[in-house]
Amino acid sequence: STCSTTVTLATTLLTESQATEFTLEIYNLYATQRFSDVYALMHPGIQQAMSEKQYTEFQHRQFRKLRLRISQVTVVNVKGLDVQPLEFQNLIGGEGSYLSVAITYLAQFASMGVRQERTLSKEVLFVIHPETDRLYLLWNPLPVTQGTESIID
């Protein structure tokens, strides 16, 4: 019916708007190195896989090592995902709706002693809790828990 289509469309638009704002908030926190605040926005299953201390130390190490600065964050696209991203299946269970947010940002960093500036693209993943409609950040804990260093994340 037209009424249910309108409700679905309004919910979708609200979700896209929320995901856009949430993504910009998260990357502002990254840019200002407020990693504990980013950690607090992650799904509880991811928080169980790595401690706040592990995550914040990892991110501080990355920012220090690269002398990383993030700016000019732009949300390019928000889309719903039909299936749960595989890397999160064992971490968060199967309930909820998943969103992918494509972003670009300007990264300034040092690599092999040379200062570089690059516009990078990234996909940020979220889950919407089915009962509370709360958005949670999905961040793969493997670089932290397995000790692998990612260049920029």
PDB file of C-alpha atoms in Angstrom:
ATOM      1  CA  SER A   1       0.000   0.000   0.000  1.00  0.00           C
ATOM      2  CA  THR A   2       1.037   3.612  -0.400  1.00  0.00           C
ATOM      3  CA  CYS A   3       1.151   4.145   3.352  1.00  0.00           C
ATOM      4  CA  SER A   4       3.594   1.297   4.012  1.00  0.00           C
ATOM      5  CA  THR A   5       5.739   2.362   1.029  1.00  0.00           C
ATOM      6  CA  THR A   6       5.922   5.893   2.455  1.00  0.00           C
ATOM      7  CA  VAL A   7       6.889   4.577   5.904  1.00  0.00           C
ATOM      8  CA  THR A   8       9.578   2.311   4.384  1.00  0.00           C
ATOM      9  CA  LEU A   9      10.927   5.193   2.288  1.00  0.00           C
ATOM     10  CA  ALA A  10      10.973   7.553   5.291  1.00  0.00           C
ATOM     11  CA  THR A  11      12.774   4.914   7.376  1.00  0.00           C
ATOM     12  CA  THR A  12      15.311   4.371   4.594  1.00  0.00           C
ATOM     13  CA  LEU A  13      15.962   8.102   4.245  1.00  0.00           C
ATOM     14  CA  LEU A  14      16.249   8.496   8.012  1.00  0.00           C
ATOM     15  CA  THR A  15      18.676   5.581   8.132  1.00  0.00           C
ATOM     16  CA  GLU A  16      20.777   7.046   5.299  1.00  0.00           C
ATOM     17  CA  SER A  17      20.815  10.414   7.024  1.00  0.00           C
ATOM     18  CA  GLN A  18      21.755   8.820  10.357  1.00  0.00           C
ATOM     19  CA  ALA A  19      24.482   6.732   8.710  1.00  0.00           C
ATOM     20  CA  THR A  20      25.915   9.818   7.002  1.00  0.00           C
ATOM     21  CA  GLU A  21      25.981  11.814  10.248  1.00  0.00           C
ATOM     22  CA  PHE A  22      27.347   8.859  12.216  1.00  0.00           C
ATOM     23  CA  THR A  23      30.143   8.280   9.694  1.00  0.00           C
ATOM     24  CA  LEU A  24      31.162  11.948   9.728  1.00  0.00           C
ATOM     25  CA  GLU A  25      31.115  11.892  13.546  1.00  0.00           C
ATOM     26  CA  ILE A  26      33.340   8.801  13.634  1.00  0.00           C
ATOM     27  CA  TYR A  27      35.889  10.256  11.223  1.00  0.00           C
ATOM     28  CA  ASN A  28      35.935  13.521  13.163  1.00  0.00           C
ATOM     29  CA  LEU A  29      36.785  11.427  16.236  1.00  0.00           C
ATOM     30  CA  TYR A  30      39.532   9.641  14.245  1.00  0.00           C
ATOM     31  CA  ALA A  31      40.920  12.949  12.992  1.00  0.00           C
ATOM     32  CA  THR A  32      41.109  14.277  16.554  1.00  0.00           C
ATOM     33  CA  GLN A  33      42.525  10.949  17.806  1.00  0.00           C
ATOM     34  CA  ARG A  34      39.642  10.321  20.206  1.00  0.00           C
ATOM     35  CA  PHE A  35      39.910   6.567  19.783  1.00  0.00           C
ATOM     36  CA  SER A  36      38.146   5.660  23.039  1.00  0.00           C
ATOM     37  CA  ASP A  37      35.099   7.500  21.712  1.00  0.00           C
ATOM     38  CA  VAL A  38      35.296   5.560  18.425  1.00  0.00           C
ATOM     39  CA  TYR A  39      35.608   2.297  20.356  1.00  0.00           C
ATOM     40  CA  ALA A  40      32.448   3.164  22.324  1.00  0.00           C
ATOM     41  CA  LEU A  41      30.492   3.294  19.026  1.00  0.00           C
ATOM     42  CA  MET A  42      31.485  -0.232  17.982  1.00  0.00           C
ATOM     43  CA  HIS A  43      29.199  -3.237  18.219  1.00  0.00           C
ATOM     44  CA  PRO A  44      29.540  -5.028  21.611  1.00  0.00           C
ATOM     45  CA  GLY A  45      30.641  -8.241  19.859  1.00  0.00           C
ATOM     46  CA  ILE A  46      33.625  -6.413  18.405  1.00  0.00           C
ATOM     47  CA  GLN A  47      34.387  -4.901  21.797  1.00  0.00           C
ATOM     48  CA  GLN A  48      34.483  -8.451  23.204  1.00  0.00           C
ATOM     49  CA  ALA A  49      37.044  -9.449  20.555  1.00  0.00           C
ATOM     50  CA  MET A  50      39.458  -6.631  21.467  1.00  0.00           C
ATOM     51  CA  SER A  51      39.771  -4.399  24.491  1.00  0.00           C
ATOM     52  CA  GLU A  52      39.534  -0.635  24.399  1.00  0.00           C
ATOM     53  CA  LYS A  53      43.184  -0.475  25.468  1.00  0.00           C
ATOM     54  CA  GLN A  54      44.280  -2.740  22.583  1.00  0.00           C
ATOM     55  CA  TYR A  55      42.309  -0.665  20.074  1.00  0.00           C
ATOM     56  CA  THR A  56      43.393   2.766  21.306  1.00  0.00           C
ATOM     57  CA  GLU A  57      47.064   1.760  21.572  1.00  0.00           C
ATOM     58  CA  PHE A  58      46.927   0.312  18.035  1.00  0.00           C
ATOM     59  CA  GLN A  59      45.404   3.494  16.597  1.00  0.00           C
ATOM     60  CA  HIS A  60      47.776   5.802  18.497  1.00  0.00           C
ATOM     61  CA  ARG A  61      50.710   3.735  17.230  1.00  0.00           C
ATOM     62  CA  GLN A  62      49.424   3.991  13.637  1.00  0.00           C
ATOM     63  CA  PHE A  63      48.877   7.754  13.838  1.00  0.00           C
ATOM     64  CA  ARG A  64      52.285   8.310  15.470  1.00  0.00           C
ATOM     65  CA  LYS A  65      54.169   6.038  13.081  1.00  0.00           C
ATOM     66  CA  LEU A  66      52.608   7.602   9.994  1.00  0.00           C
ATOM     67  CA  ARG A  67      52.240  11.115  11.425  1.00  0.00           C
ATOM     68  CA  LEU A  68      48.727  10.729  10.049  1.00  0.00           C
ATOM     69  CA  ARG A  69      46.255  13.546   9.569  1.00  0.00           C
ATOM     70  CA  ILE A  70      42.729  12.998   8.262  1.00  0.00           C
ATOM     71  CA  SER A  71      40.577  15.763   6.792  1.00  0.00           C
ATOM     72  CA  GLN A  72      37.979  16.526   4.123  1.00  0.00           C
ATOM     73  CA  VAL A  73      35.823  13.498   4.871  1.00  0.00           C
ATOM     74  CA  THR A  74      32.988  13.132   2.377  1.00  0.00           C
ATOM     75  CA  VAL A  75      30.224  10.564   2.311  1.00  0.00           C
ATOM     76  CA  VAL A  76      29.860   9.378  -1.274  1.00  0.00           C
ATOM     77  CA  ASN A  77      27.149   6.727  -0.981  1.00  0.00           C
ATOM     78  CA  VAL A  78      25.032   4.903   1.603  1.00  0.00           C
ATOM     79  CA  LYS A  79      23.519   1.557   0.716  1.00  0.00           C
ATOM     80  CA  GLY A  80      21.853  -1.306   2.504  1.00  0.00           C
ATOM     81  CA  LEU A  81      23.503  -4.718   2.306  1.00  0.00           C
ATOM     82  CA  ASP A  82      21.476  -7.847   1.610  1.00  0.00           C
ATOM     83  CA  VAL A  83      23.755 -10.101   3.641  1.00  0.00           C
ATOM     84  CA  GLN A  84      25.961  -9.772   6.687  1.00  0.00           C
ATOM     85  CA  PRO A  85      29.624  -9.101   5.805  1.00  0.00           C
ATOM     86  CA  LEU A  86      31.488 -12.409   6.259  1.00  0.00           C
ATOM     87  CA  GLU A  87      34.250 -11.060   8.490  1.00  0.00           C
ATOM     88  CA  PHE A  88      31.671 -10.195  11.163  1.00  0.00           C
ATOM     89  CA  GLN A  89      29.602 -13.401  11.226  1.00  0.00           C
ATOM     90  CA  ASN A  90      31.380 -14.895  14.247  1.00  0.00           C
ATOM     91  CA  LEU A  91      31.577 -11.575  16.085  1.00  0.00           C
ATOM     92  CA  ILE A  92      28.101 -10.107  16.117  1.00  0.00           C
ATOM     93  CA  GLY A  93      25.571 -12.832  15.382  1.00  0.00           C
ATOM     94  CA  GLY A  94      23.181 -12.592  12.473  1.00  0.00           C
ATOM     95  CA  GLU A  95      20.518 -10.145  13.532  1.00  0.00           C
ATOM     96  CA  GLY A  96      20.155  -6.609  12.272  1.00  0.00           C
ATOM     97  CA  SER A  97      20.316  -4.664   9.033  1.00  0.00           C
ATOM     98  CA  TYR A  98      23.655  -3.792   7.511  1.00  0.00           C
ATOM     99  CA  LEU A  99      24.757  -0.588   5.845  1.00  0.00           C
ATOM    100  CA  SER A 100      27.778   0.249   3.763  1.00  0.00           C
ATOM    101  CA  VAL A 101      28.917   3.857   3.638  1.00  0.00           C
ATOM    102  CA  ALA A 102      31.415   4.804   0.955  1.00  0.00           C
ATOM    103  CA  ILE A 103      33.628   7.727   1.923  1.00  0.00           C
ATOM    104  CA  THR A 104      36.618   9.627   0.658  1.00  0.00           C
ATOM    105  CA  TYR A 105      39.058  11.554   2.812  1.00  0.00           C
ATOM    106  CA  LEU A 106      42.344  13.369   2.540  1.00  0.00           C
ATOM    107  CA  ALA A 107      45.144  11.538   4.330  1.00  0.00           C
ATOM    108  CA  GLN A 108      48.436  13.250   5.030  1.00  0.00           C
ATOM    109  CA  PHE A 109      51.124  10.853   6.241  1.00  0.00           C
ATOM    110  CA  ALA A 110      54.793  10.007   6.155  1.00  0.00           C
ATOM    111  CA  SER A 111      55.968   6.916   4.308  1.00  0.00           C
ATOM    112  CA  MET A 112      59.661   6.028   4.323  1.00  0.00           C
ATOM    113  CA  GLY A 113      60.409   9.524   5.595  1.00  0.00           C
ATOM    114  CA  VAL A 114      58.545  11.255   2.757  1.00  0.00           C
ATOM    115  CA  ARG A 115      55.467  13.333   3.541  1.00  0.00           C
ATOM    116  CA  GLN A 116      52.560  12.348   1.302  1.00  0.00           C
ATOM    117  CA  GLU A 117      49.043  13.522   0.717  1.00  0.00           C
ATOM    118  CA  ARG A 118      46.451  11.237  -0.820  1.00  0.00           C
ATOM    119  CA  THR A 119      42.712  11.130  -1.241  1.00  0.00           C
ATOM    120  CA  LEU A 120      41.630   7.686  -0.083  1.00  0.00           C
ATOM    121  CA  SER A 121      38.380   5.779  -0.506  1.00  0.00           C
ATOM    122  CA  LYS A 122      37.012   3.471   2.147  1.00  0.00           C
ATOM    123  CA  GLU A 123      33.899   1.467   2.892  1.00  0.00           C
ATOM    124  CA  VAL A 124      32.600   1.875   6.447  1.00  0.00           C
ATOM    125  CA  LEU A 125      30.198  -0.799   7.689  1.00  0.00           C
ATOM    126  CA  PHE A 126      27.404  -0.491  10.232  1.00  0.00           C
ATOM    127  CA  VAL A 127      24.739  -2.708  11.731  1.00  0.00           C
ATOM    128  CA  ILE A 128      21.363  -1.433  12.856  1.00  0.00           C
ATOM    129  CA  HIS A 129      20.217  -3.263  15.986  1.00  0.00           C
ATOM    130  CA  PRO A 130      16.826  -4.854  15.177  1.00  0.00           C
ATOM    131  CA  GLU A 131      15.117  -3.887  18.455  1.00  0.00           C
ATOM    132  CA  THR A 132      16.613  -0.496  19.287  1.00  0.00           C
ATOM    133  CA  ASP A 133      17.434   0.812  15.763  1.00  0.00           C
ATOM    134  CA  ARG A 134      20.801   1.862  17.181  1.00  0.00           C
ATOM    135  CA  LEU A 135      23.659   2.119  14.693  1.00  0.00           C
ATOM    136  CA  TYR A 136      26.888   0.351  15.595  1.00  0.00           C
ATOM    137  CA  LEU A 137      30.218   0.690  13.842  1.00  0.00           C
ATOM    138  CA  LEU A 138      31.650  -2.545  12.462  1.00  0.00           C
ATOM    139  CA  TRP A 139      35.447  -2.537  12.539  1.00  0.00           C
ATOM    140  CA  ASN A 140      37.455  -5.657  11.829  1.00  0.00           C
ATOM    141  CA  PRO A 141      39.559  -6.360  14.958  1.00  0.00           C
ATOM    142  CA  LEU A 142      42.073  -8.639  13.183  1.00  0.00           C
ATOM    143  CA  PRO A 143      44.799  -5.979  12.738  1.00  0.00           C
ATOM    144  CA  VAL A 144      44.708  -5.465  16.525  1.00  0.00           C
ATOM    145  CA  THR A 145      44.204  -9.041  17.715  1.00  0.00           C
ATOM    146  CA  GLN A 146      46.664 -10.605  15.268  1.00  0.00           C
ATOM    147  CA  GLY A 147      49.222  -7.804  15.446  1.00  0.00           C
ATOM    148  CA  THR A 148      49.128  -6.969  11.741  1.00  0.00           C
ATOM    149  CA  GLU A 149      49.703  -3.353  10.898  1.00  0.00           C
ATOM    150  CA  SER A 150      47.380  -1.694   8.395  1.00  0.00           C
ATOM    151  CA  ILE A 151      48.755   1.300   6.531  1.00  0.00           C
ATOM    152  CA  ILE A 152      45.741   3.550   6.933  1.00  0.00           C
ATOM    153  CA  ASP A 153      42.411   2.634   8.509  1.00  0.00           C
TER     154      ASP A 153
END
